[in-house]
Short mmCIF file of C-alpha atoms and ligand atoms in Angstrom, two decimals:
data_model
loop_
_atom_site.label_atom_id
_atom_site.label_comp_id
_atom_site.label_asym_id
_atom_site.label_seq_id
_atom_site.Cartn_x
_atom_site.Cartn_y
_atom_site.Cartn_z
CA MET A 1 4.75 5.47 -19.87
CA THR A 2 7.33 2.95 -18.85
CA ILE A 3 5.16 0.04 -18.01
CA ASP A 4 2.85 -1.76 -20.29
CA PHE A 5 -0.50 -3.36 -19.48
CA ALA A 6 0.84 -6.60 -20.69
CA GLU A 7 3.16 -6.79 -17.66
CA ILE A 8 0.08 -6.77 -15.53
CA LEU A 9 -1.33 -9.80 -17.36
CA LEU A 10 2.02 -11.45 -17.06
CA ALA A 11 2.06 -10.62 -13.31
CA ARG A 12 -1.28 -12.17 -12.85
CA GLN A 13 -0.14 -15.48 -14.33
CA ARG A 14 3.16 -15.44 -12.15
CA ILE A 15 1.45 -14.83 -8.84
CA ALA A 16 -1.67 -17.04 -9.38
CA GLY A 17 -1.88 -19.60 -6.63
CA ARG A 18 0.68 -17.64 -4.51
CA VAL A 19 -1.50 -14.84 -3.40
CA LEU A 20 -5.22 -14.74 -2.51
CA ARG A 21 -7.83 -13.52 -4.97
CA THR A 22 -9.44 -11.52 -2.16
CA PRO A 23 -13.20 -11.04 -1.94
CA GLN A 24 -15.03 -7.95 -3.06
CA ARG A 25 -18.52 -7.38 -1.61
CA ASN A 26 -21.34 -4.86 -1.25
CA ALA A 27 -20.72 -2.33 1.72
CA VAL A 28 -24.26 -2.34 2.99
CA ALA A 29 -23.98 0.67 5.33
CA LEU A 30 -21.88 2.77 2.90
CA SER A 31 -24.20 2.07 0.02
CA ALA A 32 -27.20 3.02 2.06
CA ARG A 33 -25.63 6.04 3.34
CA LEU A 34 -24.48 7.35 0.04
CA GLY A 35 -27.45 6.14 -2.01
CA VAL A 36 -25.38 4.41 -4.65
CA PRO A 37 -24.04 0.79 -4.80
CA VAL A 38 -20.49 0.77 -3.16
CA GLN A 39 -18.31 -2.33 -3.09
CA ILE A 40 -15.11 -2.91 -0.88
CA LYS A 41 -12.29 -4.87 -2.25
CA CYS A 42 -11.14 -6.68 0.82
CA GLU A 43 -7.51 -6.77 0.14
CA HIS A 44 -6.76 -6.44 3.82
CA HIS A 45 -7.66 -10.00 3.97
CA GLN A 46 -4.58 -10.79 1.81
CA THR A 47 -1.79 -13.12 3.20
CA THR A 48 0.58 -10.86 5.27
CA GLY A 49 -2.22 -8.45 5.91
CA SER A 50 -1.73 -6.24 2.85
CA PHE A 51 -1.56 -6.07 -1.03
CA LYS A 52 2.19 -5.62 -1.03
CA LEU A 53 2.40 -9.39 -1.33
CA ARG A 54 1.36 -9.06 -4.79
CA GLY A 55 4.12 -6.80 -6.10
CA ALA A 56 6.72 -8.43 -4.02
CA THR A 57 5.76 -11.94 -5.19
CA ASN A 58 5.80 -10.85 -8.72
CA ALA A 59 9.30 -9.13 -8.31
CA VAL A 60 10.81 -12.36 -6.67
CA LEU A 61 9.39 -14.56 -9.35
CA ALA A 62 10.78 -12.33 -12.25
CA LEU A 63 14.38 -12.72 -11.01
CA ASP A 64 16.84 -14.84 -13.09
CA PRO A 65 18.21 -18.02 -11.67
CA ALA A 66 21.40 -16.38 -10.42
CA GLN A 67 19.68 -13.44 -8.69
CA ARG A 68 17.32 -15.84 -7.10
CA ASP A 69 20.14 -17.87 -5.67
CA ALA A 70 21.80 -14.68 -4.15
CA GLY A 71 18.49 -13.43 -2.61
CA VAL A 72 16.58 -10.22 -2.09
CA VAL A 73 16.99 -7.25 0.27
CA ALA A 74 14.99 -4.36 1.36
CA ALA A 75 15.03 -1.87 4.30
CA SER A 76 11.22 -1.81 4.98
CA THR A 77 9.97 -2.78 8.56
CA GLY A 78 6.31 -2.45 7.51
CA ASN A 79 4.04 -4.12 5.08
CA HIS A 80 6.63 -4.37 2.28
CA GLY A 81 9.12 -6.00 4.57
CA ARG A 82 6.58 -8.52 5.67
CA ALA A 83 5.49 -9.02 2.06
CA LEU A 84 8.95 -9.47 0.71
CA ALA A 85 9.93 -11.95 3.41
CA SER A 86 6.88 -14.02 2.79
CA ALA A 87 7.25 -14.05 -1.16
CA ALA A 88 10.94 -14.96 -0.90
CA ARG A 89 10.06 -17.82 1.55
CA SER A 90 7.38 -19.28 -0.81
CA ALA A 91 9.79 -19.01 -3.74
CA GLY A 92 12.52 -20.66 -1.74
CA THR A 93 14.72 -17.60 -2.01
CA ARG A 94 16.82 -15.82 0.69
CA ALA A 95 15.47 -12.43 1.95
CA VAL A 96 17.27 -10.07 4.12
CA ILE A 97 15.53 -7.11 5.78
CA CYS A 98 17.64 -4.33 7.13
CA MET A 99 16.56 -2.26 9.94
CA SER A 100 17.84 0.26 12.45
CA ARG A 101 18.08 -0.26 16.29
CA LEU A 102 15.03 1.88 16.72
CA VAL A 103 12.60 -0.48 15.25
CA PRO A 104 10.38 -2.04 17.98
CA ALA A 105 10.82 -5.63 18.90
CA ASN A 106 7.41 -6.77 17.81
CA LYS A 107 7.97 -5.52 14.32
CA VAL A 108 11.43 -7.28 14.23
CA ARG A 109 9.86 -10.63 15.35
CA ALA A 110 7.02 -10.37 12.85
CA ILE A 111 9.38 -10.22 9.97
CA GLU A 112 11.64 -12.76 11.37
CA ALA A 113 8.72 -15.21 11.89
CA LEU A 114 8.05 -15.02 8.04
CA GLY A 115 11.59 -16.39 7.43
CA ALA A 116 13.65 -13.53 6.72
CA GLU A 117 17.21 -12.82 7.98
CA ILE A 118 17.34 -9.52 9.95
CA HIS A 119 20.24 -7.19 9.88
CA ILE A 120 20.13 -4.60 12.58
CA VAL A 121 22.38 -1.59 11.73
CA GLY A 122 22.65 1.96 13.01
CA ASN A 123 20.03 4.30 14.24
CA SER A 124 18.05 5.53 11.34
CA GLN A 125 16.38 4.34 8.04
CA ASP A 126 19.20 5.87 6.17
CA ASP A 127 21.77 3.62 8.05
CA ALA A 128 19.47 0.57 7.27
CA GLN A 129 19.57 1.60 3.52
CA LEU A 130 23.41 1.81 3.60
CA GLU A 131 23.39 -1.86 4.68
CA VAL A 132 21.03 -2.72 1.88
CA ASP A 133 23.51 -0.93 -0.63
CA ARG A 134 26.37 -2.93 0.98
CA LEU A 135 24.62 -6.28 0.40
CA VAL A 136 23.76 -5.35 -3.10
CA SER A 137 27.31 -4.32 -4.16
CA GLU A 138 29.29 -6.95 -2.01
CA ALA A 139 27.01 -9.99 -1.77
CA GLY A 140 25.12 -9.57 -5.10
CA LEU A 141 21.61 -9.44 -3.50
CA THR A 142 18.86 -7.79 -5.44
CA GLN A 143 17.06 -4.86 -3.86
CA VAL A 144 13.27 -5.05 -4.16
CA PRO A 145 11.94 -1.48 -3.48
CA PRO A 146 8.40 -0.84 -2.11
CA PHE A 147 6.79 1.04 -4.93
CA ASP A 148 8.83 2.56 -7.68
CA HIS A 149 9.75 -0.68 -9.59
CA ALA A 150 8.11 -2.10 -12.64
CA GLU A 151 7.33 -5.52 -11.34
CA VAL A 152 6.22 -4.32 -8.08
CA ILE A 153 3.85 -1.94 -9.82
CA ALA A 154 2.63 -4.64 -12.20
CA GLY A 155 1.98 -6.89 -9.32
CA GLN A 156 -0.14 -4.31 -7.49
CA GLY A 157 -1.97 -3.67 -10.84
CA THR A 158 -3.57 -7.23 -10.70
CA LEU A 159 -5.96 -5.63 -8.20
CA GLY A 160 -7.45 -3.53 -10.82
CA LEU A 161 -8.17 -6.54 -13.07
CA GLU A 162 -10.04 -8.35 -10.15
CA MET A 163 -12.02 -5.15 -9.26
CA LEU A 164 -13.47 -4.75 -12.72
CA GLU A 165 -14.17 -8.40 -13.09
CA ASP A 166 -16.20 -8.51 -9.90
CA ALA A 167 -17.91 -5.07 -10.58
CA PRO A 168 -17.92 -4.37 -14.48
CA ARG A 169 -20.18 -1.41 -14.14
CA THR A 170 -18.15 0.61 -11.78
CA THR A 171 -17.76 4.28 -12.46
CA THR A 172 -15.40 5.46 -9.63
CA VAL A 173 -12.58 3.63 -7.86
CA LEU A 174 -10.92 5.02 -4.64
CA VAL A 175 -7.31 3.85 -3.97
CA PRO A 176 -4.97 4.54 -0.97
CA LEU A 177 -1.97 6.59 -2.03
CA SER A 178 1.66 6.94 -0.73
CA GLY A 179 4.61 6.37 -3.07
CA GLY A 180 2.01 5.42 -5.72
CA GLY A 181 2.98 1.70 -6.66
CA LEU A 182 -0.46 0.55 -5.78
CA LEU A 183 -2.27 3.53 -7.59
CA ALA A 184 -0.10 3.43 -10.60
CA GLY A 185 -0.61 -0.16 -11.18
CA VAL A 186 -4.40 -0.21 -10.49
CA ALA A 187 -4.76 2.88 -12.56
CA LEU A 188 -3.01 1.44 -15.60
CA ALA A 189 -5.27 -1.76 -15.27
CA LEU A 190 -8.57 0.35 -14.98
CA ARG A 191 -7.68 2.92 -17.61
CA THR A 192 -6.69 0.37 -20.19
CA LEU A 193 -9.92 -1.63 -19.51
CA ASN A 194 -12.38 1.41 -19.15
CA PRO A 195 -10.89 4.65 -20.42
CA ALA A 196 -13.95 6.54 -18.92
CA ILE A 197 -13.48 5.27 -15.31
CA ARG A 198 -12.95 7.94 -12.65
CA ILE A 199 -9.88 6.98 -10.53
CA ILE A 200 -9.22 8.84 -7.29
CA GLY A 201 -6.18 8.54 -5.00
CA VAL A 202 -6.63 9.20 -1.32
CA THR A 203 -3.93 10.08 1.11
CA MET A 204 -3.43 11.87 4.50
CA GLU A 205 -3.02 15.53 5.06
CA ARG A 206 0.05 14.90 7.27
CA GLY A 207 2.81 14.42 4.71
CA ALA A 208 1.09 14.03 1.45
CA ALA A 209 4.27 13.66 -0.78
CA MET A 210 2.58 12.58 -4.07
CA ARG A 211 -0.02 15.34 -3.91
CA ALA A 212 2.77 18.07 -3.12
CA SER A 213 4.80 16.51 -5.98
CA LEU A 214 1.88 16.68 -8.46
CA ASP A 215 1.22 20.24 -7.43
CA ALA A 216 4.95 21.15 -7.88
CA GLY A 217 5.05 19.32 -11.22
CA ARG A 218 8.08 17.24 -10.10
CA PRO A 219 8.91 14.96 -7.12
CA VAL A 220 9.50 17.02 -4.06
CA ALA A 221 10.13 16.10 -0.36
CA VAL A 222 7.74 16.80 2.34
CA GLU A 223 8.18 16.74 6.20
CA GLU A 224 7.25 13.30 7.63
CA LEU A 225 4.77 13.49 10.46
CA PRO A 226 3.24 10.76 12.72
CA THR A 227 -0.13 9.71 11.34
CA LEU A 228 -2.87 7.06 12.01
CA ALA A 229 -2.11 6.13 8.23
CA ASP A 230 1.53 5.20 9.04
CA SER A 231 1.76 2.82 5.91
CA LEU A 232 1.24 6.05 3.90
CA GLY A 233 4.23 7.75 5.35
CA GLY A 234 7.43 8.56 3.47
CA GLY A 235 8.35 10.35 0.20
CA ILE A 236 7.99 9.36 -3.46
CA GLY A 237 11.76 9.52 -4.07
CA LEU A 238 13.40 12.51 -5.76
CA GLU A 239 14.81 10.23 -8.44
CA ASN A 240 11.22 8.78 -8.97
CA ARG A 241 11.22 6.83 -12.23
CA HIS A 242 7.68 5.45 -12.69
CA THR A 243 4.99 6.21 -10.14
CA PHE A 244 5.03 9.97 -10.30
CA GLY A 245 4.49 10.10 -14.05
CA MET A 246 1.90 7.22 -14.07
CA VAL A 247 -0.13 8.85 -11.28
CA ARG A 248 0.07 12.16 -12.96
CA ASP A 249 -1.01 10.89 -16.36
CA LEU A 250 -3.65 8.16 -15.28
CA VAL A 251 -5.36 9.37 -12.23
CA ASP A 252 -8.30 11.93 -12.15
CA GLU A 253 -7.79 13.40 -8.73
CA VAL A 254 -5.78 13.08 -5.35
CA VAL A 255 -7.78 13.98 -2.27
CA LEU A 256 -6.65 14.29 1.42
CA VAL A 257 -8.22 13.31 4.67
CA SER A 258 -7.54 14.42 8.23
CA GLU A 259 -6.55 12.22 11.30
CA ALA A 260 -10.17 12.62 12.64
CA ASP A 261 -11.57 11.52 9.24
CA ILE A 262 -9.44 8.43 9.22
CA ALA A 263 -10.24 7.52 12.97
CA ALA A 264 -13.99 7.89 12.16
CA ALA A 265 -13.51 5.58 9.00
CA ILE A 266 -11.71 3.04 11.00
CA ARG A 267 -14.67 3.09 13.54
CA SER A 268 -17.31 2.68 10.89
CA ALA A 269 -15.48 -0.04 8.94
CA TYR A 270 -15.51 -1.92 12.35
CA PHE A 271 -18.97 -1.23 13.53
CA GLU A 272 -20.85 -1.02 10.34
CA GLU A 273 -18.94 -3.33 7.94
CA GLY A 274 -17.34 -5.68 10.52
CA GLU A 275 -13.73 -5.03 9.24
CA VAL A 276 -10.51 -4.39 11.05
CA LEU A 277 -8.51 -1.88 9.00
CA GLU A 278 -5.27 0.06 9.57
CA GLY A 279 -5.29 3.68 8.96
CA ALA A 280 -3.89 3.64 5.51
CA ALA A 281 -6.68 1.34 4.41
CA ALA A 282 -9.44 3.54 5.88
CA VAL A 283 -8.76 6.61 3.81
CA GLY A 284 -11.04 5.70 0.88
CA ILE A 285 -13.98 5.26 3.24
CA ALA A 286 -13.00 8.57 4.85
CA ALA A 287 -13.08 10.48 1.55
CA LEU A 288 -16.62 9.30 1.02
CA HIS A 289 -17.95 9.79 4.51
CA THR A 290 -16.77 13.53 4.43
CA GLY A 291 -18.11 14.28 0.97
CA LYS A 292 -14.57 14.97 -0.26
CA VAL A 293 -15.59 12.59 -3.12
CA THR A 294 -19.19 12.49 -4.24
CA LEU A 295 -20.41 9.62 -6.36
CA THR A 296 -22.84 9.47 -9.23
CA GLY A 297 -22.76 5.74 -9.87
CA PRO A 298 -21.46 2.44 -8.66
CA ALA A 299 -18.03 2.69 -6.82
CA VAL A 300 -15.35 0.38 -5.54
CA VAL A 301 -13.31 1.27 -2.44
CA LEU A 302 -9.93 -0.61 -2.15
CA LEU A 303 -9.17 -1.61 1.39
CA SER A 304 -5.33 -2.09 1.37
CA GLY A 305 -4.24 -3.59 4.68
CA LYS A 306 -5.10 -4.51 8.35
CA ASN A 307 -1.72 -4.36 10.14
CA ILE A 308 -2.50 -1.92 12.98
CA ASP A 309 -1.40 -2.16 16.66
CA MET A 310 -4.33 -3.75 18.22
CA ASP A 311 -4.16 -1.44 21.29
CA LEU A 312 -4.25 1.59 19.03
CA HIS A 313 -7.34 0.00 17.08
CA ARG A 314 -9.16 -0.59 20.46
CA ARG A 315 -8.69 3.07 21.42
CA ILE A 316 -9.93 4.29 18.09
CA VAL A 317 -13.04 2.14 18.16
CA SER A 318 -13.78 3.26 21.76
CA GLY A 319 -14.27 6.72 20.24
CA GLU A 320 -10.66 8.35 20.62
CA THR A 321 -8.81 10.05 17.84
CA PRO A 322 -5.22 9.52 19.03
CA ASP A 323 -2.81 12.44 18.32
CA LEU A 324 0.36 10.52 17.44
CA ALA A 325 2.30 13.59 16.98
CA ALA A 326 1.62 14.88 20.60
CA GLU A 327 2.13 11.29 21.89
CA ARG A 328 5.55 11.07 20.39
CA ASP A 329 6.64 14.54 21.63
CA HIS A 330 5.28 14.06 25.28
CA GLY A 331 5.69 10.31 25.60
C1 LIG B 401 2.14 0.55 1.24
C2 LIG B 401 0.69 0.81 1.57
C3 LIG B 401 -0.15 1.77 0.96
C4 LIG B 401 0.36 2.68 -0.20
O1 LIG B 401 0.94 2.04 -1.22
P1 LIG B 401 1.94 2.86 -2.22
O2 LIG B 401 2.22 1.86 -3.37
O3 LIG B 401 3.13 3.22 -1.45
O4 LIG B 401 1.10 4.01 -2.71
C5 LIG B 401 -1.39 1.78 1.24
N1 LIG B 401 -2.03 0.92 2.22
C6 LIG B 401 -1.30 0.12 2.82
C7 LIG B 401 -1.95 -0.77 3.88
C8 LIG B 401 0.13 -0.09 2.58
O5 LIG B 401 0.93 -1.02 3.18
#
């Protein structure tokens, strides 16, 4: 294990007052349906709309003064990009977010509005990453990756502390899973505080990179497919250093949910719990609704973000299950 529980406690002190301690509450409809108390940890209410602010803030505050003067850089256009821009601004540090020409204008503007400099280069994520590498080697910026990084994992782990403080008798926790920074950090916190707790990662059938890697016994690449859980897309990195081993050693089970399951969970979160969720955040509810996870005692479901295109959200709550792969291929 490369990361120690003490780093999560240190992260909590560092980020205190800079991120919200988000509410956790009883999910009335879900509890009634399942016959056991289920709480939702409403991390989608976090500043910037996702938990990624925790890890990014911890990583920025852990820089030494010279690194802080030079600034931070990343290639993410999604929740990590937003979080890093916001974390750097609140610490008074420069942030550069690199993206390709194909990134939609609204995403570019959202990150620019958070105070980051935008570098638009090339036509792919790989081209954007080359610009990150250039800024690291030529201008001395520090790259902050989205999940496979000790301070990022420790920052996300602060969620595990809060969940157990607010529901000490929890027996099962469900956490969305992609690269595994969130799950690794939360699992380290939970496992340390309660060795008997059941920890479940949930991801989508379309492109489940961590699950395929666990099955193979080593990090493997999977084909990336359009999904309603777009924040769960991408691989775990073939050179994975932290999250693969932590998820393998600390997590009980990784379950997969379908596009239809995700759409139904977004709908029920909206109509039954009054919450707007992006697809990635709805996978825990989906795993419970479908019976892919059954509960024998009190549970907490982590809701990880709310940054969904509102037109897409409107279509889903109107009853549609949009097939994003078909829409991409046929316009
Ligand atoms: C990034 C993200 C995840 C997955 O986090 P990992 O650390 O990559 O596993 C889940 N939900 C949302 C909303 C995210 O932005």
